[in-house]
PDB file of C-alpha atoms in Angstrom:
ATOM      1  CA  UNK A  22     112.486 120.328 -35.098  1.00 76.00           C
ATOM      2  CA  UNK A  23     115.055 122.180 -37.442  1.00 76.00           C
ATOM      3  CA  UNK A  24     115.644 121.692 -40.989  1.00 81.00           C
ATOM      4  CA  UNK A  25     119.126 122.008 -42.204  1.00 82.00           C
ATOM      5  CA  UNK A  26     119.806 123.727 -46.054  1.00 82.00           C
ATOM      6  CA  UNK A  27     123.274 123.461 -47.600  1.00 85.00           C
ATOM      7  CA  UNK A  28     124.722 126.371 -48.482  1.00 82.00           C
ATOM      8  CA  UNK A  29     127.925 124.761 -50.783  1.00 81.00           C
ATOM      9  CA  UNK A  30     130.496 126.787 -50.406  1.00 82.00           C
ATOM     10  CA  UNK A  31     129.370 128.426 -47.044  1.00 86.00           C
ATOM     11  CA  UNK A  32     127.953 126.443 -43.550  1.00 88.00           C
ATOM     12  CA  UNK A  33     124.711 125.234 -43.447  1.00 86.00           C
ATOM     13  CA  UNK A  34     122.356 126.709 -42.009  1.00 87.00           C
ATOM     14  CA  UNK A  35     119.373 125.375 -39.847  1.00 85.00           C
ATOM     15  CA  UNK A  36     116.151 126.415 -39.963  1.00 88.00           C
ATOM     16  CA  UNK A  37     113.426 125.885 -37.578  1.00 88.00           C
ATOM     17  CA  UNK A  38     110.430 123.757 -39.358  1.00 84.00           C
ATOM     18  CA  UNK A  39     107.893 125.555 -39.917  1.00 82.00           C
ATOM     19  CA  UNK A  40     105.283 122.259 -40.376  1.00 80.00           C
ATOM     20  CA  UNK A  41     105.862 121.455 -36.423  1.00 82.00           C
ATOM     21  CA  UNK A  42     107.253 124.735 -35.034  1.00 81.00           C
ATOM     22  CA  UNK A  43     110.590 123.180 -33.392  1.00 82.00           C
ATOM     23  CA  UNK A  44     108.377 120.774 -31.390  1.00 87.00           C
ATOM     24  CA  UNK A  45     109.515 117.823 -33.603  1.00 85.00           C
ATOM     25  CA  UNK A  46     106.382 116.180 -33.778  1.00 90.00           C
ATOM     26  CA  UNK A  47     103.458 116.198 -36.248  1.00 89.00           C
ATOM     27  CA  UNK A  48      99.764 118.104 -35.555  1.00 89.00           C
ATOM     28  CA  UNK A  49      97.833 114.977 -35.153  1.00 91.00           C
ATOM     29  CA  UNK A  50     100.320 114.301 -32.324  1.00 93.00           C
ATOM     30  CA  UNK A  51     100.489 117.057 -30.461  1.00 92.00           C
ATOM     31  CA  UNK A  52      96.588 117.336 -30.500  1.00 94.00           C
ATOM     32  CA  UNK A  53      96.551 113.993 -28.051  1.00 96.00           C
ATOM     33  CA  UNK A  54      96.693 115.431 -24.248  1.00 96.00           C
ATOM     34  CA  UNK A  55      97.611 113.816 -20.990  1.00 96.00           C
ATOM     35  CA  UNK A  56      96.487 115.929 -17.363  1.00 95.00           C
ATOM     36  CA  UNK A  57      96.535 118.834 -19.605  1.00 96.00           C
ATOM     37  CA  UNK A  58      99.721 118.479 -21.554  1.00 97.00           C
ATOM     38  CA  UNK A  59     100.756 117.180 -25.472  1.00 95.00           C
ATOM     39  CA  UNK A  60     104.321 115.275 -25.730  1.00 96.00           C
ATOM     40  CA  UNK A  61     106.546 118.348 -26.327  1.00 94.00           C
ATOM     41  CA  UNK A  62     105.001 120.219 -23.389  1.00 96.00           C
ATOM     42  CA  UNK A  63     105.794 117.035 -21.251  1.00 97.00           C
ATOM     43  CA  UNK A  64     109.275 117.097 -22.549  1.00 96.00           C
ATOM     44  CA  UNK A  65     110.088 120.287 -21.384  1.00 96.00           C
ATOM     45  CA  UNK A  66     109.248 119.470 -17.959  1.00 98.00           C
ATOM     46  CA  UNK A  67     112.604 118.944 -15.352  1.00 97.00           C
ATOM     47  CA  UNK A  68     112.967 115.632 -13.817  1.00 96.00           C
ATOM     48  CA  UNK A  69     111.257 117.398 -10.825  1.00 95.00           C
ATOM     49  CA  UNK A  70     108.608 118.439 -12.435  1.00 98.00           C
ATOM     50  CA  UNK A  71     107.883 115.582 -13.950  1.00 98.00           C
ATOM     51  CA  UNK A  72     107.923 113.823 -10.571  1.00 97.00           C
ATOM     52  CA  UNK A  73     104.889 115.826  -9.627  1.00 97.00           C
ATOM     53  CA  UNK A  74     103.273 115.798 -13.088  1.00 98.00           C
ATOM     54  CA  UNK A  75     103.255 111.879 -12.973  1.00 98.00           C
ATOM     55  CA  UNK A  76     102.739 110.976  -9.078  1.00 97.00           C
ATOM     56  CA  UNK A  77     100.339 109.128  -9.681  1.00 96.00           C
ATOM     57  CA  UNK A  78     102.562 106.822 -12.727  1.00 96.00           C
ATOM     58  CA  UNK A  79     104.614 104.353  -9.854  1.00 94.00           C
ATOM     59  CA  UNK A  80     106.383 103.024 -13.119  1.00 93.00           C
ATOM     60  CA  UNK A  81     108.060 106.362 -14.371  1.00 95.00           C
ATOM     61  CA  UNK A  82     108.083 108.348 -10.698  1.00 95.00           C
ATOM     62  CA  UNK A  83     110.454 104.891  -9.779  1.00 91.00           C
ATOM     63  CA  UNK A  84     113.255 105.623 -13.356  1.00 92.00           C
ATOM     64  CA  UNK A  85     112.496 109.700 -12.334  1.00 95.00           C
ATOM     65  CA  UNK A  86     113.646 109.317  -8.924  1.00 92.00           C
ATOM     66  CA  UNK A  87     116.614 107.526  -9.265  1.00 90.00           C
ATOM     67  CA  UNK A  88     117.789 110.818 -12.055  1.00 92.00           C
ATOM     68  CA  UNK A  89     116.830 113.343  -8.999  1.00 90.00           C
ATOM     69  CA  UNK A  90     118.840 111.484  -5.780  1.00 85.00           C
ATOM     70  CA  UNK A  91     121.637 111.230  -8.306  1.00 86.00           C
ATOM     71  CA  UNK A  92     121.756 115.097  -9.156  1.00 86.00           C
ATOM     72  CA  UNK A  93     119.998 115.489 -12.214  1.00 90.00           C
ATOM     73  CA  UNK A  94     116.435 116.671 -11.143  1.00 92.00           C
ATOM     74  CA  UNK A  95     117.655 119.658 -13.313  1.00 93.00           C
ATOM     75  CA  UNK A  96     117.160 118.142 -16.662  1.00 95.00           C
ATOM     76  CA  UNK A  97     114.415 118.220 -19.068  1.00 96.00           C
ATOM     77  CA  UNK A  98     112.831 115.250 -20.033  1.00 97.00           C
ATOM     78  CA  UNK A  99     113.616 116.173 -23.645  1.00 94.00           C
ATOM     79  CA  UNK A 100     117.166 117.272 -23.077  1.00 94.00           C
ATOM     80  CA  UNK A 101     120.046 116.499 -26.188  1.00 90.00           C
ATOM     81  CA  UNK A 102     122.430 114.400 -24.703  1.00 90.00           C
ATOM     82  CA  UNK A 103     124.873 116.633 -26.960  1.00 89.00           C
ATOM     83  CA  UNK A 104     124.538 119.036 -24.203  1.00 92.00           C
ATOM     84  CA  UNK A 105     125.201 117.120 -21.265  1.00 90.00           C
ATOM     85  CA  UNK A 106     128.355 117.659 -19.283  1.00 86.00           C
ATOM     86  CA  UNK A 107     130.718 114.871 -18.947  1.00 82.00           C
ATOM     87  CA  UNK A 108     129.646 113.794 -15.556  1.00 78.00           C
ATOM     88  CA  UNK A 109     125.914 114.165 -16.626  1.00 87.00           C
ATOM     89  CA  UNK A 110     126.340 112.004 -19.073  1.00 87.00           C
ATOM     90  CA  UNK A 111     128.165 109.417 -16.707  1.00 82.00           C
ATOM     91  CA  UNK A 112     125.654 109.608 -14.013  1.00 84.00           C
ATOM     92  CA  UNK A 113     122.613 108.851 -16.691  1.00 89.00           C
ATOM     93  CA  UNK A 114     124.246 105.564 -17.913  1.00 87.00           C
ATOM     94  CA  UNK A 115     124.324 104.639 -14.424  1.00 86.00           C
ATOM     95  CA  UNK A 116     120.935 105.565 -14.033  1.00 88.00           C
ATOM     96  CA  UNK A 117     119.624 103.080 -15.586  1.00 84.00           C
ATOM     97  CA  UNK A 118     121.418 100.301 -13.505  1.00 86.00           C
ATOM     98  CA  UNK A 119     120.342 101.874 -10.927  1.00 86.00           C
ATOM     99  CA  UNK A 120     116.553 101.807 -11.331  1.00 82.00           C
ATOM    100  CA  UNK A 121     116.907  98.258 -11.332  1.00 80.00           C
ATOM    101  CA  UNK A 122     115.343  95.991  -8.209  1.00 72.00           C
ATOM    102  CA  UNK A 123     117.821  93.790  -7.921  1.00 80.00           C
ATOM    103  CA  UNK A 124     121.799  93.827  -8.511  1.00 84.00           C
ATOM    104  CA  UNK A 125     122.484  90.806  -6.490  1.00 88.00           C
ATOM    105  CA  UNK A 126     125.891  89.285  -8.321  1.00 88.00           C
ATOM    106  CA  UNK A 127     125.845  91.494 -10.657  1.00 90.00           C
ATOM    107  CA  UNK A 128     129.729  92.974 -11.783  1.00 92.00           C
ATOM    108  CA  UNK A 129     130.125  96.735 -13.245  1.00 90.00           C
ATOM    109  CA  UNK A 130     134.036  97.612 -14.618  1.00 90.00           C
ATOM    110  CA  UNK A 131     134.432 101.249 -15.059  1.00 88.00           C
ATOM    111  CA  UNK A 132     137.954 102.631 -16.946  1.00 86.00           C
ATOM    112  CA  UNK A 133     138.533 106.136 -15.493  1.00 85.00           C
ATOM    113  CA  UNK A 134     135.015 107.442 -14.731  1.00 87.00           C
ATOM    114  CA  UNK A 135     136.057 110.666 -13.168  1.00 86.00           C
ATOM    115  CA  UNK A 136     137.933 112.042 -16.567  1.00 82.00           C
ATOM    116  CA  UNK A 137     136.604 114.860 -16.781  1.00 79.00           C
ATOM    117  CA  UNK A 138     134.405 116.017 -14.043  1.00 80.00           C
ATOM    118  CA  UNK A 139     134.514 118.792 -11.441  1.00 82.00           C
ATOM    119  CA  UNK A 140     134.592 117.695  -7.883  1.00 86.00           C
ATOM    120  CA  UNK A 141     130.957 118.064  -7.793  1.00 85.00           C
ATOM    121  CA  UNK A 142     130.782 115.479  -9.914  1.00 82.00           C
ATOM    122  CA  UNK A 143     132.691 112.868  -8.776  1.00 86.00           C
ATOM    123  CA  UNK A 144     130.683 113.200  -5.704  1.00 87.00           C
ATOM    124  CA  UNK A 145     127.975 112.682  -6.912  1.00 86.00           C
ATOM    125  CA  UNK A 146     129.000 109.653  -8.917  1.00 87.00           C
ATOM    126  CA  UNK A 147     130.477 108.399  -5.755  1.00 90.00           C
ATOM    127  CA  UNK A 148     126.689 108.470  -4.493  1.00 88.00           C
ATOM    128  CA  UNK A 149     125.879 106.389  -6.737  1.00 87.00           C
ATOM    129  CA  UNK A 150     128.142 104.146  -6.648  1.00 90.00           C
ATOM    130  CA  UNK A 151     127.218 103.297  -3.694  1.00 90.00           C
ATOM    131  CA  UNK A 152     123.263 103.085  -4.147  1.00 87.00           C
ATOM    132  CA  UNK A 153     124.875 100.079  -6.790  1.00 89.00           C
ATOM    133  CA  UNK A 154     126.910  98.503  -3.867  1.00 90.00           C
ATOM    134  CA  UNK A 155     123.495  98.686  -1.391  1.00 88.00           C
ATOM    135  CA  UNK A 156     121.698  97.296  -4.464  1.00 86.00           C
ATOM    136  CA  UNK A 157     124.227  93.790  -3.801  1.00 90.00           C
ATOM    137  CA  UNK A 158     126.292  94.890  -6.929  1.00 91.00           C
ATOM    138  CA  UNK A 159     130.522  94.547  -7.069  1.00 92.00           C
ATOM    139  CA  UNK A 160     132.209  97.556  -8.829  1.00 93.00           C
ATOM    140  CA  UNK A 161     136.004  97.610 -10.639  1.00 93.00           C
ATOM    141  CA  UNK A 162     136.726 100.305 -11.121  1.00 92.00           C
ATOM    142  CA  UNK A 163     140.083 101.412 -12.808  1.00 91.00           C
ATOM    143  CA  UNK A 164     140.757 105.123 -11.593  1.00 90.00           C
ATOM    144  CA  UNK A 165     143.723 107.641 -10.126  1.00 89.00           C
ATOM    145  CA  UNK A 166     141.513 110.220  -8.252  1.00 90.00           C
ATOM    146  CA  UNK A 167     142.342 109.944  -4.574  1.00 91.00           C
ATOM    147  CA  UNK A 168     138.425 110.032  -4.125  1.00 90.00           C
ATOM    148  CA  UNK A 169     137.263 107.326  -5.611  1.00 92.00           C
ATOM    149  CA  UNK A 170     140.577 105.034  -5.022  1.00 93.00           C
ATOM    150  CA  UNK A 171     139.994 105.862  -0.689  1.00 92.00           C
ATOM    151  CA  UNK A 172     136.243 104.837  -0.912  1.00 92.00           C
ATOM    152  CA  UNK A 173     137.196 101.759  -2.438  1.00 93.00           C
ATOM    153  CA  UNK A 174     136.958  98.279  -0.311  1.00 92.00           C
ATOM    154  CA  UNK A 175     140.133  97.092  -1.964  1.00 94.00           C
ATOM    155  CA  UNK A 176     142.872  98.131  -3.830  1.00 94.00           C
ATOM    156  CA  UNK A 177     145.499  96.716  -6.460  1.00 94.00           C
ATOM    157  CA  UNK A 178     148.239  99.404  -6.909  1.00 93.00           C
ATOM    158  CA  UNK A 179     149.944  98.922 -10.224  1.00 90.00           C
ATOM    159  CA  UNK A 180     152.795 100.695 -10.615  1.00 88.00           C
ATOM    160  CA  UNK A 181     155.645 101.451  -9.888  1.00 84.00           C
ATOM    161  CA  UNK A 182     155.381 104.048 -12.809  1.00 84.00           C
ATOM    162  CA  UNK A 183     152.930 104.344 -15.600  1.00 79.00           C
ATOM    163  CA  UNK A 184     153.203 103.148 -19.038  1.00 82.00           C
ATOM    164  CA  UNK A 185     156.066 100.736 -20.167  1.00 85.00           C
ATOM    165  CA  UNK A 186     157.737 101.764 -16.437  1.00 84.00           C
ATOM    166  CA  UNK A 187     154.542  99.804 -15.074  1.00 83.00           C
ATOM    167  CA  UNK A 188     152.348  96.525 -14.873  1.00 85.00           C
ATOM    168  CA  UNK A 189     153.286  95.313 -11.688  1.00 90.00           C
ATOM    169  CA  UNK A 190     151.352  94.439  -8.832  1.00 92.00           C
ATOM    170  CA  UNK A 191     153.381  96.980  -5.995  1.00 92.00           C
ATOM    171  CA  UNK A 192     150.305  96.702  -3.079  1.00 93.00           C
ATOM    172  CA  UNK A 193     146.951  95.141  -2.302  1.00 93.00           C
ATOM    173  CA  UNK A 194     144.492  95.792   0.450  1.00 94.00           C
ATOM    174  CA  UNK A 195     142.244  97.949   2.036  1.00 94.00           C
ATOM    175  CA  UNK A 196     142.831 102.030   1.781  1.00 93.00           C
ATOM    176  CA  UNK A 197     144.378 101.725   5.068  1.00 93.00           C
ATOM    177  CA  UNK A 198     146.808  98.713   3.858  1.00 94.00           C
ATOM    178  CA  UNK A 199     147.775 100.777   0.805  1.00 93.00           C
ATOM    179  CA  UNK A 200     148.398 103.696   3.031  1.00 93.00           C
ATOM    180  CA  UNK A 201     151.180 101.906   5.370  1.00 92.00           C
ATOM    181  CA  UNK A 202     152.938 100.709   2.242  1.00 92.00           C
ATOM    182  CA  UNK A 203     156.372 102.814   1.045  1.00 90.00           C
ATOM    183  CA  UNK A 204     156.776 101.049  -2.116  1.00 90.00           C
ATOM    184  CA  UNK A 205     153.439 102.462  -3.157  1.00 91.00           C
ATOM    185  CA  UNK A 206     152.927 106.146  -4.966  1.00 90.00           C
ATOM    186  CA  UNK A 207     149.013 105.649  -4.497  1.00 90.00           C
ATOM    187  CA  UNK A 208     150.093 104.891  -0.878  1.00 91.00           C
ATOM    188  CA  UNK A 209     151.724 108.503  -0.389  1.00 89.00           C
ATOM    189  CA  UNK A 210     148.750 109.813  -1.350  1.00 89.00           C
ATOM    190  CA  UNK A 211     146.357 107.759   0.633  1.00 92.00           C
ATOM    191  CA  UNK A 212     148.721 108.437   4.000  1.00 92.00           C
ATOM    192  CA  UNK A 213     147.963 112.049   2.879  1.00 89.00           C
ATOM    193  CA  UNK A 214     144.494 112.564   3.247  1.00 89.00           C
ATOM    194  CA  UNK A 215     143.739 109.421   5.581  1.00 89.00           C
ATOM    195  CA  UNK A 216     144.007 110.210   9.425  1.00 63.00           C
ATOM    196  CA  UNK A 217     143.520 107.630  12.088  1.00 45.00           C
ATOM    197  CA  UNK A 218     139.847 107.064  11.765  1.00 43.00           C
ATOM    198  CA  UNK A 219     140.357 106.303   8.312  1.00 43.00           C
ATOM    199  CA  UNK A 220     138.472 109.807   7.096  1.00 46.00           C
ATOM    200  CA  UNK A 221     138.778 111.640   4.505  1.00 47.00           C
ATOM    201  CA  UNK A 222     141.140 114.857   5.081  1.00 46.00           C
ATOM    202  CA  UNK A 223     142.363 117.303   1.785  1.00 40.00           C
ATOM    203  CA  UNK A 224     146.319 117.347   1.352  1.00 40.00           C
ATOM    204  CA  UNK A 225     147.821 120.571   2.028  1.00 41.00           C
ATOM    205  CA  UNK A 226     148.933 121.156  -1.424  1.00 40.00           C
ATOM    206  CA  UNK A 227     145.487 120.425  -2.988  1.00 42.00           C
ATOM    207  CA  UNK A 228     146.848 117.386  -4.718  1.00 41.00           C
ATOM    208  CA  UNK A 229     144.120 114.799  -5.778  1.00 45.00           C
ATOM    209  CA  UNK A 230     146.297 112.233  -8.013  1.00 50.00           C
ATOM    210  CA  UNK A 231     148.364 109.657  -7.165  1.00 50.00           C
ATOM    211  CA  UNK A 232     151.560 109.125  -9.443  1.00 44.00           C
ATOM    212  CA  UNK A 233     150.895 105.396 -10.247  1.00 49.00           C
ATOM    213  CA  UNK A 234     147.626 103.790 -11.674  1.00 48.00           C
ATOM    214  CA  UNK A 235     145.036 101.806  -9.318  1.00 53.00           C
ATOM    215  CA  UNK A 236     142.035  99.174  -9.852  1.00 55.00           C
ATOM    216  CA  UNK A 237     139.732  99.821  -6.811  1.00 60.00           C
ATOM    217  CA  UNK A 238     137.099  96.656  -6.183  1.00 59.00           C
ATOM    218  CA  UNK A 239     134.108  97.830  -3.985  1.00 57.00           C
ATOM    219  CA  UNK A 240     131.479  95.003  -3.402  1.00 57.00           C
ATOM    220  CA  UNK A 241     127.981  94.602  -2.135  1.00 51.00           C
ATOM    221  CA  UNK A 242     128.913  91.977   0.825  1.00 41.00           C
ATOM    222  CA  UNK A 243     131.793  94.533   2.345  1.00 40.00           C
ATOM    223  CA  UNK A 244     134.209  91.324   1.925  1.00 39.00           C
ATOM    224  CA  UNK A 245     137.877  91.589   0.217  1.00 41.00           C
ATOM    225  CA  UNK A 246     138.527  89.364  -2.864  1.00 41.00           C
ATOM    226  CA  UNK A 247     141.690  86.966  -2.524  1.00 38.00           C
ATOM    227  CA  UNK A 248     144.861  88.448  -3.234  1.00 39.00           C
ATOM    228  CA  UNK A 249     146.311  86.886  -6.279  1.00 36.00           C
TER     229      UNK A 249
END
């Protein structure tokens, strides 16, 4: 839709083109309608718009609807992903994963999803992790938020520092297990903002990171792996 000139010695500059107006798409095809609309028109529609606008589509209302129960009935159809956020951006890789019928045996590994994102975020990712886990899917994920590490099934605490002062196993188990265990920083944490029933409850300093590194495993059957 733009057409950039170089300028040499200055910044180029982008122009908008004038053959298609910014819509990015030739005459001929924006003369072709659907219910009213041409392709660029359709692109600007939200994900909830678009829900209505193709209700009667089962094939696209099924890949829309994942995008709006996973926070993102916001975006246009036609949005840059240049311009999503981080935890856009993680949530519409999942998306697609998520759209799927079946995840029976099927094994995600995530390094560090959360970098990045505002609370609001990683709650929402959390969501959908666990629309994978109903789908029958395993996650591994490899994370330090307190969030994502207490919603876990099981943990490996690897520790007892980071870098060259790590690598070592220090605790495995459930949240709880983690919890009871002194050797472990992640268990400091998780004693924190675990009470009795096991729910979630915010530290009183606000801290969300534990000192030392965790994989969390979260899988589809609700059964532990064997410890190594």
């Amino acid at each position: 839709g733009t057409v950039t000139v170089e300028m040499q010695f200055l910044a180029d500059v982008e122009l908008i083109c004038e053959e298609c107006r910014g819509t990015r798409f030739k005459c001929g095809v924006l003369e072709v309608r659907y219910h009213g609309k041409n392709v660029h028109e359709v692109l600007q529609l939200t994900v909830r718009e678009a829900l209505a606008f193709f209700v009667n589509v089962p094939k696209i209302v099924s890949k829309l609807r994942v995008l709006n129960e996973i926070g993102l009935g916001y975006l246009r159809l036609g949005q840059s992903a240049t311009t999503l956020s981080g935890g856009e951006a993680q949530r519409l890789k999942l998306a697609a994963h998520l759209s799927r019928t079946d995840n029976e045996g099927v094994l995600y590994i995530l390094d560090e999803p959360t970098t990045g994102l505002h609370f609001d975020d990683i709650a929402k990712l959390l969501s959908a992790f666990r629309k994978l886990l109903e789908g029958g899917a395993s996650l591994l994920v490899i994370e330090h938020n307190i969030d994502v590490i207490k919603s876990a099934d099981w943990l490996i605490d690897l520790g007892p520092e980071g870098g060259d002062q790590g690598g070592k196993i220090i605790a495995t188990g459930t949240p709880e297990q983690v919890a009871r265990n002194t050797q472990s920083h992640t268990g400091h944490f998780l004693s924190r903002v675990l009470n009795g029933n096991g729910q979630a409850k915010r530290p009183a300093n606000g801290a969300s990171k534990p000192a030392g590194p965790s994989a969390t495993i979260s899988n589809g059957a609700k059964t532990p792996p064997a410890e190594p």
